[in-house]
């Protein structure tokens, strides 16, 4: 049985005060990590404050990191620093980073290796554009991303990482992939992991869906065979909404 994982990707939202108020509001109400993993991924300057105030059932993640330990890379954040301040998760290869910051699969692959070197748990994002979906090339497109991104990783590493399937056309648009559509692609992604790493790894790896997930549609998504959680943008910003999302994870 794969434990569901619900992660909020706050993107470039929330000041320190807003983020701490959020954590204060939800800490005592979060379900036990025995049933669901609850994560929020915030902007770098407030990660340490969030780690200090995370309750027993909340985990903190970064939204990006560099693949080198240190160097003259103005504005970047290193894995050693994230480890040092107690961050547990890191989103790698979000489509917004791929699109606006020119992140390539090669760089994403290096970032995954780097995250494991420092004991960080990556949430690796893959997903197709509307153009690719309409050309019926989705499965081939995500297969290519998964193959390139996971290159050289060991079986145990792949088992422990979280994959997030986020169709770009469903992000922030209010258009969710239907649960059947999302499950079908996630099944195909699990098939790629099986081809590369075998059945046991494919059955162990957790794969989230992301793209306009809300309290009103998460239950249907999680009721499918292969969707193990959600990576949520907009609907993760409000404490009550976030609680509804993680509670849906408990009932998966
Ligand atoms: P929305 O939930 O706002 O569509 O964002 C999805 C996303 O990009 C999460 O990483």
PDB file of N, CA and C in Angstrom, residues 140-202:
ATOM      1  N   UNK A 140       4.153   9.310 -24.916  1.00  0.00           N
ATOM      2  CA  UNK A 140       5.524   9.307 -25.412  1.00  0.00           C
ATOM      3  C   UNK A 140       6.310  10.477 -24.798  1.00  0.00           C
ATOM      4  N   UNK A 141       5.636  11.615 -24.683  1.00  0.00           N
ATOM      5  CA  UNK A 141       6.286  12.813 -24.138  1.00  0.00           C
ATOM      6  C   UNK A 141       6.701  12.605 -22.674  1.00  0.00           C
ATOM      7  N   UNK A 142       5.770  12.090 -21.869  1.00  0.00           N
ATOM      8  CA  UNK A 142       6.112  11.912 -20.449  1.00  0.00           C
ATOM      9  C   UNK A 142       7.108  10.756 -20.268  1.00  0.00           C
ATOM     10  N   UNK A 143       7.034   9.749 -21.141  1.00  0.00           N
ATOM     11  CA  UNK A 143       8.030   8.663 -21.065  1.00  0.00           C
ATOM     12  C   UNK A 143       9.439   9.226 -21.262  1.00  0.00           C
ATOM     13  N   UNK A 144       9.560  10.084 -22.241  1.00  0.00           N
ATOM     14  CA  UNK A 144      10.857  10.688 -22.522  1.00  0.00           C
ATOM     15  C   UNK A 144      11.350  11.516 -21.333  1.00  0.00           C
ATOM     16  N   UNK A 145      10.445  12.310 -20.747  1.00  0.00           N
ATOM     17  CA  UNK A 145      10.835  13.113 -19.576  1.00  0.00           C
ATOM     18  C   UNK A 145      11.306  12.210 -18.436  1.00  0.00           C
ATOM     19  N   UNK A 146      10.527  11.175 -18.139  1.00  0.00           N
ATOM     20  CA  UNK A 146      10.857  10.293 -17.013  1.00  0.00           C
ATOM     21  C   UNK A 146      12.199   9.604 -17.266  1.00  0.00           C
ATOM     22  N   UNK A 147      12.402   9.122 -18.479  1.00  0.00           N
ATOM     23  CA  UNK A 147      13.667   8.433 -18.796  1.00  0.00           C
ATOM     24  C   UNK A 147      14.863   9.361 -18.624  1.00  0.00           C
ATOM     25  N   UNK A 148      14.744  10.568 -19.152  1.00  0.00           N
ATOM     26  CA  UNK A 148      15.871  11.510 -19.066  1.00  0.00           C
ATOM     27  C   UNK A 148      16.100  11.990 -17.635  1.00  0.00           C
ATOM     28  N   UNK A 149      15.006  12.253 -16.929  1.00  0.00           N
ATOM     29  CA  UNK A 149      15.126  12.833 -15.584  1.00  0.00           C
ATOM     30  C   UNK A 149      15.684  11.827 -14.575  1.00  0.00           C
ATOM     31  N   UNK A 150      15.323  10.554 -14.731  1.00  0.00           N
ATOM     32  CA  UNK A 150      15.744   9.548 -13.742  1.00  0.00           C
ATOM     33  C   UNK A 150      17.097   8.907 -14.063  1.00  0.00           C
ATOM     34  N   UNK A 151      17.672   9.250 -15.163  1.00  0.00           N
ATOM     35  CA  UNK A 151      18.911   8.616 -15.630  1.00  0.00           C
ATOM     36  C   UNK A 151      19.954   8.441 -14.520  1.00  0.00           C
ATOM     37  N   UNK A 152      20.413   7.207 -14.356  1.00  0.00           N
ATOM     38  CA  UNK A 152      21.513   6.942 -13.419  1.00  0.00           C
ATOM     39  C   UNK A 152      21.103   6.812 -11.964  1.00  0.00           C
ATOM     40  N   UNK A 153      19.817   7.000 -11.658  1.00  0.00           N
ATOM     41  CA  UNK A 153      19.386   6.862 -10.262  1.00  0.00           C
ATOM     42  C   UNK A 153      19.237   5.384  -9.921  1.00  0.00           C
ATOM     43  N   UNK A 154      19.491   5.041  -8.659  1.00  0.00           N
ATOM     44  CA  UNK A 154      19.363   3.659  -8.205  1.00  0.00           C
ATOM     45  C   UNK A 154      17.917   3.317  -7.868  1.00  0.00           C
ATOM     46  N   UNK A 155      17.664   2.020  -7.763  1.00  0.00           N
ATOM     47  CA  UNK A 155      16.308   1.537  -7.476  1.00  0.00           C
ATOM     48  C   UNK A 155      15.754   2.107  -6.175  1.00  0.00           C
ATOM     49  N   UNK A 156      16.557   2.093  -5.125  1.00  0.00           N
ATOM     50  CA  UNK A 156      16.060   2.579  -3.828  1.00  0.00           C
ATOM     51  C   UNK A 156      15.748   4.073  -3.886  1.00  0.00           C
ATOM     52  N   UNK A 157      16.532   4.794  -4.662  1.00  0.00           N
ATOM     53  CA  UNK A 157      16.285   6.233  -4.799  1.00  0.00           C
ATOM     54  C   UNK A 157      14.953   6.465  -5.508  1.00  0.00           C
ATOM     55  N   UNK A 158      14.750   5.725  -6.575  1.00  0.00           N
ATOM     56  CA  UNK A 158      13.515   5.917  -7.352  1.00  0.00           C
ATOM     57  C   UNK A 158      12.290   5.527  -6.524  1.00  0.00           C
ATOM     58  N   UNK A 159      12.440   4.456  -5.732  1.00  0.00           N
ATOM     59  CA  UNK A 159      11.321   4.043  -4.865  1.00  0.00           C
ATOM     60  C   UNK A 159      10.930   5.162  -3.911  1.00  0.00           C
ATOM     61  N   UNK A 160      11.919   5.927  -3.463  1.00  0.00           N
ATOM     62  CA  UNK A 160      11.626   6.926  -2.424  1.00  0.00           C
ATOM     63  C   UNK A 160      11.240   8.282  -2.988  1.00  0.00           C
ATOM     64  N   UNK A 161      11.437   8.496  -4.288  1.00  0.00           N
ATOM     65  CA  UNK A 161      11.056   9.825  -4.786  1.00  0.00           C
ATOM     66  C   UNK A 161       9.557   9.871  -5.082  1.00  0.00           C
ATOM     67  N   UNK A 162       9.075  11.075  -5.180  1.00  0.00           N
ATOM     68  CA  UNK A 162       7.657  11.275  -5.504  1.00  0.00           C
ATOM     69  C   UNK A 162       7.615  11.850  -6.913  1.00  0.00           C
ATOM     70  N   UNK A 163       6.772  11.283  -7.741  1.00  0.00           N
ATOM     71  CA  UNK A 163       6.564  11.833  -9.080  1.00  0.00           C
ATOM     72  C   UNK A 163       5.262  12.635  -9.064  1.00  0.00           C
ATOM     73  N   UNK A 164       5.237  13.721  -9.802  1.00  0.00           N
ATOM     74  CA  UNK A 164       3.988  14.479  -9.910  1.00  0.00           C
ATOM     75  C   UNK A 164       3.680  14.657 -11.394  1.00  0.00           C
ATOM     76  N   UNK A 165       2.544  14.126 -11.804  1.00  0.00           N
ATOM     77  CA  UNK A 165       2.111  14.337 -13.181  1.00  0.00           C
ATOM     78  C   UNK A 165       1.232  15.576 -13.216  1.00  0.00           C
ATOM     79  N   UNK A 166       1.749  16.618 -13.871  1.00  0.00           N
ATOM     80  CA  UNK A 166       1.008  17.876 -13.962  1.00  0.00           C
ATOM     81  C   UNK A 166       0.869  18.289 -15.427  1.00  0.00           C
ATOM     82  N   UNK A 167      -0.274  18.009 -16.042  1.00  0.00           N
ATOM     83  CA  UNK A 167      -0.466  18.488 -17.408  1.00  0.00           C
ATOM     84  C   UNK A 167      -0.466  20.019 -17.397  1.00  0.00           C
ATOM     85  N   UNK A 168       0.373  20.611 -18.219  1.00  0.00           N
ATOM     86  CA  UNK A 168       0.569  22.068 -18.159  1.00  0.00           C
ATOM     87  C   UNK A 168      -0.740  22.817 -18.396  1.00  0.00           C
ATOM     88  N   UNK A 169      -1.570  22.275 -19.264  1.00  0.00           N
ATOM     89  CA  UNK A 169      -2.829  22.935 -19.604  1.00  0.00           C
ATOM     90  C   UNK A 169      -3.834  22.915 -18.453  1.00  0.00           C
ATOM     91  N   UNK A 170      -3.554  22.146 -17.415  1.00  0.00           N
ATOM     92  CA  UNK A 170      -4.481  22.085 -16.279  1.00  0.00           C
ATOM     93  C   UNK A 170      -4.012  22.923 -15.091  1.00  0.00           C
ATOM     94  N   UNK A 171      -2.817  23.531 -15.212  1.00  0.00           N
ATOM     95  CA  UNK A 171      -2.259  24.275 -14.081  1.00  0.00           C
ATOM     96  C   UNK A 171      -2.811  25.694 -14.044  1.00  0.00           C
ATOM     97  N   UNK A 172      -3.498  25.999 -12.938  1.00  0.00           N
ATOM     98  CA  UNK A 172      -3.999  27.353 -12.719  1.00  0.00           C
ATOM     99  C   UNK A 172      -5.080  27.784 -13.697  1.00  0.00           C
ATOM    100  N   UNK A 173      -5.626  26.837 -14.419  1.00  0.00           N
ATOM    101  CA  UNK A 173      -6.593  27.188 -15.458  1.00  0.00           C
ATOM    102  C   UNK A 173      -8.022  26.840 -15.060  1.00  0.00           C
ATOM    103  N   UNK A 174      -8.153  26.076 -13.963  1.00  0.00           N
ATOM    104  CA  UNK A 174      -9.482  25.602 -13.589  1.00  0.00           C
ATOM    105  C   UNK A 174      -9.865  24.359 -14.380  1.00  0.00           C
ATOM    106  N   UNK A 175      -9.059  24.007 -15.377  1.00  0.00           N
ATOM    107  CA  UNK A 175      -9.329  22.799 -16.172  1.00  0.00           C
ATOM    108  C   UNK A 175      -8.597  21.633 -15.536  1.00  0.00           C
ATOM    109  N   UNK A 176      -9.307  20.729 -14.915  1.00  0.00           N
ATOM    110  CA  UNK A 176      -8.636  19.544 -14.365  1.00  0.00           C
ATOM    111  C   UNK A 176      -8.710  18.465 -15.426  1.00  0.00           C
ATOM    112  N   UNK A 177      -7.680  17.643 -15.496  1.00  0.00           N
ATOM    113  CA  UNK A 177      -7.812  16.449 -16.315  1.00  0.00           C
ATOM    114  C   UNK A 177      -8.906  15.623 -15.645  1.00  0.00           C
ATOM    115  N   UNK A 178      -9.711  14.918 -16.401  1.00  0.00           N
ATOM    116  CA  UNK A 178     -10.694  14.053 -15.750  1.00  0.00           C
ATOM    117  C   UNK A 178      -9.916  13.013 -14.960  1.00  0.00           C
ATOM    118  N   UNK A 179     -10.554  12.445 -13.942  1.00  0.00           N
ATOM    119  CA  UNK A 179      -9.828  11.479 -13.127  1.00  0.00           C
ATOM    120  C   UNK A 179      -9.394  10.280 -13.974  1.00  0.00           C
ATOM    121  N   UNK A 180     -10.193   9.925 -14.968  1.00  0.00           N
ATOM    122  CA  UNK A 180      -9.825   8.793 -15.847  1.00  0.00           C
ATOM    123  C   UNK A 180      -8.569   9.138 -16.652  1.00  0.00           C
ATOM    124  N   UNK A 181      -8.592  10.365 -17.198  1.00  0.00           N
ATOM    125  CA  UNK A 181      -7.472  10.818 -18.024  1.00  0.00           C
ATOM    126  C   UNK A 181      -6.181  10.866 -17.190  1.00  0.00           C
ATOM    127  N   UNK A 182      -6.289  11.453 -16.001  1.00  0.00           N
ATOM    128  CA  UNK A 182      -5.120  11.581 -15.129  1.00  0.00           C
ATOM    129  C   UNK A 182      -4.617  10.200 -14.715  1.00  0.00           C
ATOM    130  N   UNK A 183      -5.553   9.330 -14.384  1.00  0.00           N
ATOM    131  CA  UNK A 183      -5.150   7.991 -13.939  1.00  0.00           C
ATOM    132  C   UNK A 183      -4.498   7.205 -15.072  1.00  0.00           C
ATOM    133  N   UNK A 184      -5.035   7.391 -16.252  1.00  0.00           N
ATOM    134  CA  UNK A 184      -4.485   6.678 -17.414  1.00  0.00           C
ATOM    135  C   UNK A 184      -3.025   7.087 -17.671  1.00  0.00           C
ATOM    136  N   UNK A 185      -2.763   8.392 -17.612  1.00  0.00           N
ATOM    137  CA  UNK A 185      -1.383   8.846 -17.853  1.00  0.00           C
ATOM    138  C   UNK A 185      -0.473   8.425 -16.704  1.00  0.00           C
ATOM    139  N   UNK A 186      -1.000   8.491 -15.483  1.00  0.00           N
ATOM    140  CA  UNK A 186      -0.183   8.092 -14.330  1.00  0.00           C
ATOM    141  C   UNK A 186       0.127   6.588 -14.385  1.00  0.00           C
ATOM    142  N   UNK A 187      -0.818   5.822 -14.856  1.00  0.00           N
ATOM    143  CA  UNK A 187      -0.583   4.384 -15.071  1.00  0.00           C
ATOM    144  C   UNK A 187       0.536   4.187 -16.098  1.00  0.00           C
ATOM    145  N   UNK A 188       0.484   4.991 -17.154  1.00  0.00           N
ATOM    146  CA  UNK A 188       1.521   4.899 -18.198  1.00  0.00           C
ATOM    147  C   UNK A 188       2.890   5.267 -17.614  1.00  0.00           C
ATOM    148  N   UNK A 189       2.916   6.285 -16.740  1.00  0.00           N
ATOM    149  CA  UNK A 189       4.180   6.684 -16.099  1.00  0.00           C
ATOM    150  C   UNK A 189       4.694   5.544 -15.214  1.00  0.00           C
ATOM    151  N   UNK A 190       3.779   4.912 -14.483  1.00  0.00           N
ATOM    152  CA  UNK A 190       4.178   3.765 -13.642  1.00  0.00           C
ATOM    153  C   UNK A 190       4.740   2.649 -14.537  1.00  0.00           C
ATOM    154  N   UNK A 191       4.174   2.519 -15.713  1.00  0.00           N
ATOM    155  CA  UNK A 191       4.665   1.528 -16.676  1.00  0.00           C
ATOM    156  C   UNK A 191       6.102   1.831 -17.111  1.00  0.00           C
ATOM    157  N   UNK A 192       6.402   3.119 -17.267  1.00  0.00           N
ATOM    158  CA  UNK A 192       7.775   3.510 -17.637  1.00  0.00           C
ATOM    159  C   UNK A 192       8.732   3.146 -16.500  1.00  0.00           C
ATOM    160  N   UNK A 193       8.309   3.431 -15.272  1.00  0.00           N
ATOM    161  CA  UNK A 193       9.147   3.098 -14.106  1.00  0.00           C
ATOM    162  C   UNK A 193       9.352   1.579 -14.041  1.00  0.00           C
ATOM    163  N   UNK A 194       8.305   0.830 -14.387  1.00  0.00           N
ATOM    164  CA  UNK A 194       8.412  -0.631 -14.392  1.00  0.00           C
ATOM    165  C   UNK A 194       9.434  -1.099 -15.444  1.00  0.00           C
ATOM    166  N   UNK A 195       9.359  -0.509 -16.623  1.00  0.00           N
ATOM    167  CA  UNK A 195      10.319  -0.867 -17.679  1.00  0.00           C
ATOM    168  C   UNK A 195      11.754  -0.571 -17.253  1.00  0.00           C
ATOM    169  N   UNK A 196      11.917   0.536 -16.537  1.00  0.00           N
ATOM    170  CA  UNK A 196      13.277   0.961 -16.174  1.00  0.00           C
ATOM    171  C   UNK A 196      13.788   0.290 -14.902  1.00  0.00           C
ATOM    172  N   UNK A 197      12.893   0.073 -13.929  1.00  0.00           N
ATOM    173  CA  UNK A 197      13.340  -0.349 -12.593  1.00  0.00           C
ATOM    174  C   UNK A 197      12.653  -1.599 -12.055  1.00  0.00           C
ATOM    175  N   UNK A 198      11.718  -2.143 -12.808  1.00  0.00           N
ATOM    176  CA  UNK A 198      11.055  -3.376 -12.376  1.00  0.00           C
ATOM    177  C   UNK A 198       9.764  -3.131 -11.617  1.00  0.00           C
ATOM    178  N   UNK A 199       9.043  -4.234 -11.416  1.00  0.00           N
ATOM    179  CA  UNK A 199       7.682  -4.200 -10.869  1.00  0.00           C
ATOM    180  C   UNK A 199       7.623  -3.660  -9.432  1.00  0.00           C
ATOM    181  N   UNK A 200       8.574  -4.122  -8.609  1.00  0.00           N
ATOM    182  CA  UNK A 200       8.533  -3.730  -7.200  1.00  0.00           C
ATOM    183  C   UNK A 200       8.674  -2.207  -7.040  1.00  0.00           C
ATOM    184  N   UNK A 201       9.585  -1.649  -7.807  1.00  0.00           N
ATOM    185  CA  UNK A 201       9.796  -0.191  -7.745  1.00  0.00           C
ATOM    186  C   UNK A 201       8.565   0.542  -8.273  1.00  0.00           C
ATOM    187  N   UNK A 202       8.010   0.045  -9.361  1.00  0.00           N
ATOM    188  CA  UNK A 202       6.832   0.693  -9.956  1.00  0.00           C
ATOM    189  C   UNK A 202       5.652   0.670  -8.989  1.00  0.00           C
TER     190      UNK A 202
END
